[in-house]
PDB file of C-alpha atoms in Angstrom:
ATOM      1  CA  UNK A  60      86.207  91.651 109.962  1.00 47.00           C
ATOM      2  CA  UNK A  61      85.693  89.679 113.071  1.00 54.00           C
ATOM      3  CA  UNK A  62      82.856  90.921 115.298  1.00 57.00           C
ATOM      4  CA  UNK A  63      83.646  90.967 118.998  1.00 63.00           C
ATOM      5  CA  UNK A  64      81.707  91.630 122.158  1.00 65.00           C
ATOM      6  CA  UNK A  65      82.896  92.976 125.457  1.00 71.00           C
ATOM      7  CA  UNK A  66      82.175  90.736 128.476  1.00 75.00           C
ATOM      8  CA  UNK A  67      83.366  91.734 131.903  1.00 82.00           C
ATOM      9  CA  UNK A  68      85.679  94.324 130.363  1.00 80.00           C
ATOM     10  CA  UNK A  69      87.324  91.779 128.107  1.00 79.00           C
ATOM     11  CA  UNK A  70      87.021  91.256 124.327  1.00 73.00           C
ATOM     12  CA  UNK A  71      85.600  87.982 123.202  1.00 73.00           C
ATOM     13  CA  UNK A  72      84.439  86.581 119.874  1.00 69.00           C
ATOM     14  CA  UNK A  73      80.805  87.148 119.014  1.00 66.00           C
ATOM     15  CA  UNK A  74      78.609  84.159 119.581  1.00 70.00           C
ATOM     16  CA  UNK A  75      74.979  83.467 118.744  1.00 71.00           C
ATOM     17  CA  UNK A  76      73.140  80.574 120.372  1.00 76.00           C
ATOM     18  CA  UNK A  77      76.510  79.188 121.543  1.00 74.00           C
ATOM     19  CA  UNK A  78      78.216  79.296 118.145  1.00 73.00           C
ATOM     20  CA  UNK A  79      80.926  81.592 116.907  1.00 68.00           C
ATOM     21  CA  UNK A  80      79.629  84.059 114.345  1.00 63.00           C
ATOM     22  CA  UNK A  81      82.085  85.902 112.148  1.00 62.00           C
ATOM     23  CA  UNK A  82      83.316  85.914 108.660  1.00 59.00           C
ATOM     24  CA  UNK A  83      86.527  85.348 106.796  1.00 60.00           C
ATOM     25  CA  UNK A  84      87.768  87.432 103.956  1.00 63.00           C
ATOM     26  CA  UNK A  85      90.359  85.428 102.100  1.00 61.00           C
ATOM     27  CA  UNK A  86      92.718  87.390  99.931  1.00 63.00           C
ATOM     28  CA  UNK A  87      94.284  86.504  96.583  1.00 63.00           C
ATOM     29  CA  UNK A  88      97.093  88.912  95.900  1.00 64.00           C
ATOM     30  CA  UNK A  89      99.204  89.425  92.787  1.00 65.00           C
ATOM     31  CA  UNK A  90     102.668  90.479  93.931  1.00 70.00           C
ATOM     32  CA  UNK A  91     105.405  91.198  91.541  1.00 72.00           C
ATOM     33  CA  UNK A  92     108.511  93.371  91.458  1.00 74.00           C
ATOM     34  CA  UNK A  93     108.180  93.875  87.691  1.00 77.00           C
ATOM     35  CA  UNK A  94     107.237  97.527  86.997  1.00 72.00           C
ATOM     36  CA  UNK A  95     103.809  97.841  85.386  1.00 71.00           C
ATOM     37  CA  UNK A  96     102.954  94.115  85.845  1.00 71.00           C
ATOM     38  CA  UNK A  97      99.732  94.868  87.795  1.00 69.00           C
ATOM     39  CA  UNK A  98      98.358  97.439  85.335  1.00 71.00           C
ATOM     40  CA  UNK A  99      95.938  94.969  83.690  1.00 73.00           C
ATOM     41  CA  UNK A 100      94.169  92.281  85.567  1.00 74.00           C
ATOM     42  CA  UNK A 101      91.578  89.731  84.409  1.00 79.00           C
ATOM     43  CA  UNK A 102      89.594  87.541  86.736  1.00 78.00           C
ATOM     44  CA  UNK A 103      87.416  84.661  85.519  1.00 81.00           C
ATOM     45  CA  UNK A 104      84.821  83.249  87.907  1.00 81.00           C
ATOM     46  CA  UNK A 105      82.119  80.726  87.392  1.00 82.00           C
ATOM     47  CA  UNK A 106      78.771  81.517  88.903  1.00 82.00           C
ATOM     48  CA  UNK A 107      77.422  78.451  90.736  1.00 79.00           C
ATOM     49  CA  UNK A 108      74.355  76.676  89.500  1.00 80.00           C
ATOM     50  CA  UNK A 109      71.935  75.720  92.211  1.00 80.00           C
ATOM     51  CA  UNK A 110      70.547  72.166  92.407  1.00 80.00           C
ATOM     52  CA  UNK A 111      67.120  71.539  90.885  1.00 83.00           C
ATOM     53  CA  UNK A 112      65.687  70.308  94.239  1.00 85.00           C
ATOM     54  CA  UNK A 113      64.565  72.745  96.870  1.00 81.00           C
ATOM     55  CA  UNK A 114      66.873  73.205  99.923  1.00 81.00           C
ATOM     56  CA  UNK A 115      66.199  70.798 102.763  1.00 84.00           C
ATOM     57  CA  UNK A 116      66.126  71.534 106.519  1.00 85.00           C
ATOM     58  CA  UNK A 117      68.786  68.897 107.058  1.00 86.00           C
ATOM     59  CA  UNK A 118      71.170  70.584 104.684  1.00 81.00           C
ATOM     60  CA  UNK A 119      71.409  67.602 102.439  1.00 85.00           C
ATOM     61  CA  UNK A 120      70.424  69.953  99.573  1.00 83.00           C
ATOM     62  CA  UNK A 121      71.583  73.582  99.729  1.00 82.00           C
ATOM     63  CA  UNK A 122      71.683  76.459  97.343  1.00 78.00           C
ATOM     64  CA  UNK A 123      74.496  79.000  97.024  1.00 77.00           C
ATOM     65  CA  UNK A 124      72.661  81.733  99.015  1.00 75.00           C
ATOM     66  CA  UNK A 125      72.616  79.408 102.050  1.00 75.00           C
ATOM     67  CA  UNK A 126      76.446  78.898 101.883  1.00 75.00           C
ATOM     68  CA  UNK A 127      77.643  82.449 101.112  1.00 74.00           C
ATOM     69  CA  UNK A 128      75.902  85.800 100.973  1.00 75.00           C
ATOM     70  CA  UNK A 129      78.029  87.452  98.265  1.00 80.00           C
ATOM     71  CA  UNK A 130      81.247  86.489  96.610  1.00 83.00           C
ATOM     72  CA  UNK A 131      83.234  89.635  95.846  1.00 84.00           C
ATOM     73  CA  UNK A 132      86.358  91.033  94.433  1.00 84.00           C
ATOM     74  CA  UNK A 133      88.214  93.928  96.081  1.00 83.00           C
ATOM     75  CA  UNK A 134      90.861  96.269  95.012  1.00 81.00           C
ATOM     76  CA  UNK A 135      92.640  99.065  96.924  1.00 80.00           C
ATOM     77  CA  UNK A 136      92.997 102.210  94.823  1.00 83.00           C
ATOM     78  CA  UNK A 137      94.249 105.796  94.974  1.00 84.00           C
ATOM     79  CA  UNK A 138      91.750 108.493  95.774  1.00 86.00           C
ATOM     80  CA  UNK A 139      93.256 111.953  96.314  1.00 87.00           C
ATOM     81  CA  UNK A 140      89.950 113.152  97.828  1.00 86.00           C
ATOM     82  CA  UNK A 141      90.067 110.394 100.493  1.00 84.00           C
ATOM     83  CA  UNK A 142      92.050 110.482 103.710  1.00 80.00           C
ATOM     84  CA  UNK A 143      94.771 111.782 104.054  1.00 80.00           C
ATOM     85  CA  UNK A 144      93.781 113.753 100.940  1.00 83.00           C
ATOM     86  CA  UNK A 145      97.159 113.761  99.245  1.00 85.00           C
ATOM     87  CA  UNK A 146      97.749 113.350  95.533  1.00 88.00           C
ATOM     88  CA  UNK A 147      98.399 109.948  94.010  1.00 85.00           C
ATOM     89  CA  UNK A 148     101.357 109.258  91.814  1.00 81.00           C
ATOM     90  CA  UNK A 149     100.016 107.490  88.727  1.00 74.00           C
ATOM     91  CA  UNK A 150     101.627 104.102  87.730  1.00 71.00           C
ATOM     92  CA  UNK A 151     103.787 104.087  90.867  1.00 72.00           C
ATOM     93  CA  UNK A 152     104.723 101.964  93.833  1.00 69.00           C
ATOM     94  CA  UNK A 153     105.177 105.134  95.933  1.00 72.00           C
ATOM     95  CA  UNK A 154     101.564 105.080  97.044  1.00 70.00           C
ATOM     96  CA  UNK A 155     102.365 102.910 100.021  1.00 67.00           C
ATOM     97  CA  UNK A 156      99.357 103.168 102.217  1.00 61.00           C
ATOM     98  CA  UNK A 157     101.479 102.861 105.402  1.00 68.00           C
ATOM     99  CA  UNK A 158      99.484 105.620 107.102  1.00 67.00           C
ATOM    100  CA  UNK A 159     102.248 108.212 106.916  1.00 73.00           C
ATOM    101  CA  UNK A 160     101.127 111.874 106.677  1.00 73.00           C
ATOM    102  CA  UNK A 161     102.515 112.069 103.146  1.00 79.00           C
ATOM    103  CA  UNK A 162     100.730 108.949 101.856  1.00 82.00           C
ATOM    104  CA  UNK A 163      98.364 109.255  98.907  1.00 84.00           C
ATOM    105  CA  UNK A 164      94.658 109.128  99.612  1.00 83.00           C
ATOM    106  CA  UNK A 165      93.182 105.719  99.287  1.00 82.00           C
ATOM    107  CA  UNK A 166      89.856 104.001  98.721  1.00 85.00           C
ATOM    108  CA  UNK A 167      88.646 100.446  98.376  1.00 85.00           C
ATOM    109  CA  UNK A 168      86.599  99.144  95.465  1.00 88.00           C
ATOM    110  CA  UNK A 169      84.340  96.075  95.722  1.00 89.00           C
ATOM    111  CA  UNK A 170      82.421  94.210  93.047  1.00 89.00           C
ATOM    112  CA  UNK A 171      79.804  92.117  94.873  1.00 88.00           C
ATOM    113  CA  UNK A 172      77.745  89.273  93.324  1.00 88.00           C
ATOM    114  CA  UNK A 173      74.435  88.322  94.938  1.00 87.00           C
ATOM    115  CA  UNK A 174      72.749  84.942  94.354  1.00 86.00           C
ATOM    116  CA  UNK A 175      69.104  84.719  93.353  1.00 85.00           C
ATOM    117  CA  UNK A 176      66.214  83.784  95.646  1.00 80.00           C
ATOM    118  CA  UNK A 177      66.521  85.994  98.768  1.00 77.00           C
ATOM    119  CA  UNK A 178      64.364  89.045  98.092  1.00 79.00           C
ATOM    120  CA  UNK A 179      63.446  91.819  98.520  1.00 78.00           C
ATOM    121  CA  UNK A 180      66.886  93.506  98.550  1.00 72.00           C
ATOM    122  CA  UNK A 181      65.738  96.092 101.141  1.00 76.00           C
ATOM    123  CA  UNK A 182      65.888  93.567 103.907  1.00 76.00           C
ATOM    124  CA  UNK A 183      67.575  90.558 102.345  1.00 76.00           C
ATOM    125  CA  UNK A 184      70.663  89.961 100.247  1.00 75.00           C
ATOM    126  CA  UNK A 185      69.395  89.593  96.663  1.00 81.00           C
ATOM    127  CA  UNK A 186      67.657  91.808  94.160  1.00 84.00           C
ATOM    128  CA  UNK A 187      66.072  89.064  92.085  1.00 86.00           C
ATOM    129  CA  UNK A 188      64.307  85.805  92.782  1.00 84.00           C
ATOM    130  CA  UNK A 189      65.686  84.195  89.622  1.00 86.00           C
ATOM    131  CA  UNK A 190      68.881  86.034  88.511  1.00 87.00           C
ATOM    132  CA  UNK A 191      72.296  86.902  89.943  1.00 88.00           C
ATOM    133  CA  UNK A 192      72.787  90.616  90.701  1.00 88.00           C
ATOM    134  CA  UNK A 193      75.944  92.726  90.909  1.00 89.00           C
ATOM    135  CA  UNK A 194      76.879  95.816  92.896  1.00 89.00           C
ATOM    136  CA  UNK A 195      79.976  97.955  92.499  1.00 91.00           C
ATOM    137  CA  UNK A 196      80.956 100.319  95.263  1.00 90.00           C
ATOM    138  CA  UNK A 197      84.016 102.438  96.087  1.00 89.00           C
ATOM    139  CA  UNK A 198      84.501 103.174  99.815  1.00 87.00           C
ATOM    140  CA  UNK A 199      86.652 106.157 100.827  1.00 85.00           C
ATOM    141  CA  UNK A 200      86.968 108.372 103.862  1.00 79.00           C
ATOM    142  CA  UNK A 201      86.320 112.074 103.464  1.00 75.00           C
ATOM    143  CA  UNK A 202      87.436 114.036 106.457  1.00 71.00           C
ATOM    144  CA  UNK A 203      89.617 116.980 107.280  1.00 66.00           C
ATOM    145  CA  UNK A 204      93.022 115.702 108.316  1.00 58.00           C
ATOM    146  CA  UNK A 205      94.732 117.425 111.237  1.00 64.00           C
ATOM    147  CA  UNK A 206      97.900 118.804 109.849  1.00 61.00           C
ATOM    148  CA  UNK A 207     100.690 119.985 112.158  1.00 63.00           C
ATOM    149  CA  UNK A 208     101.223 123.714 112.087  1.00 62.00           C
ATOM    150  CA  UNK A 209     104.469 125.458 111.163  1.00 63.00           C
TER     151      UNK A 209
END
């Protein structure tokens, strides 16, 4: 996602105090033509350990929450109750997601990890002052697709 603003009728990147503000969502993909090769995935990640010293205004000492709000893992998945509300074919590469009227419904799952120290969660990004927190959400679009008549 890259926030933009409209200035004089033209799109431009969003800036705050003269600096570009946006975020990058790098992707690590497993791509294989071997049938069934993506059925089981394991990810191993090491949660950072913050320094013992408090963060400094100069940035010479930082903690993870200052560098990144939430590392996360994402995975597209079939959801027949999501747009365009068509059935998914289990264990198949036929669920293309190319936005054709016959495509299977799709959703996106995210596992988000939040560093400690930035509370309360209602208006900040963490749920604990001392422990890492996790959130799992599945985003889908429920709507009534417009289907062409006979």
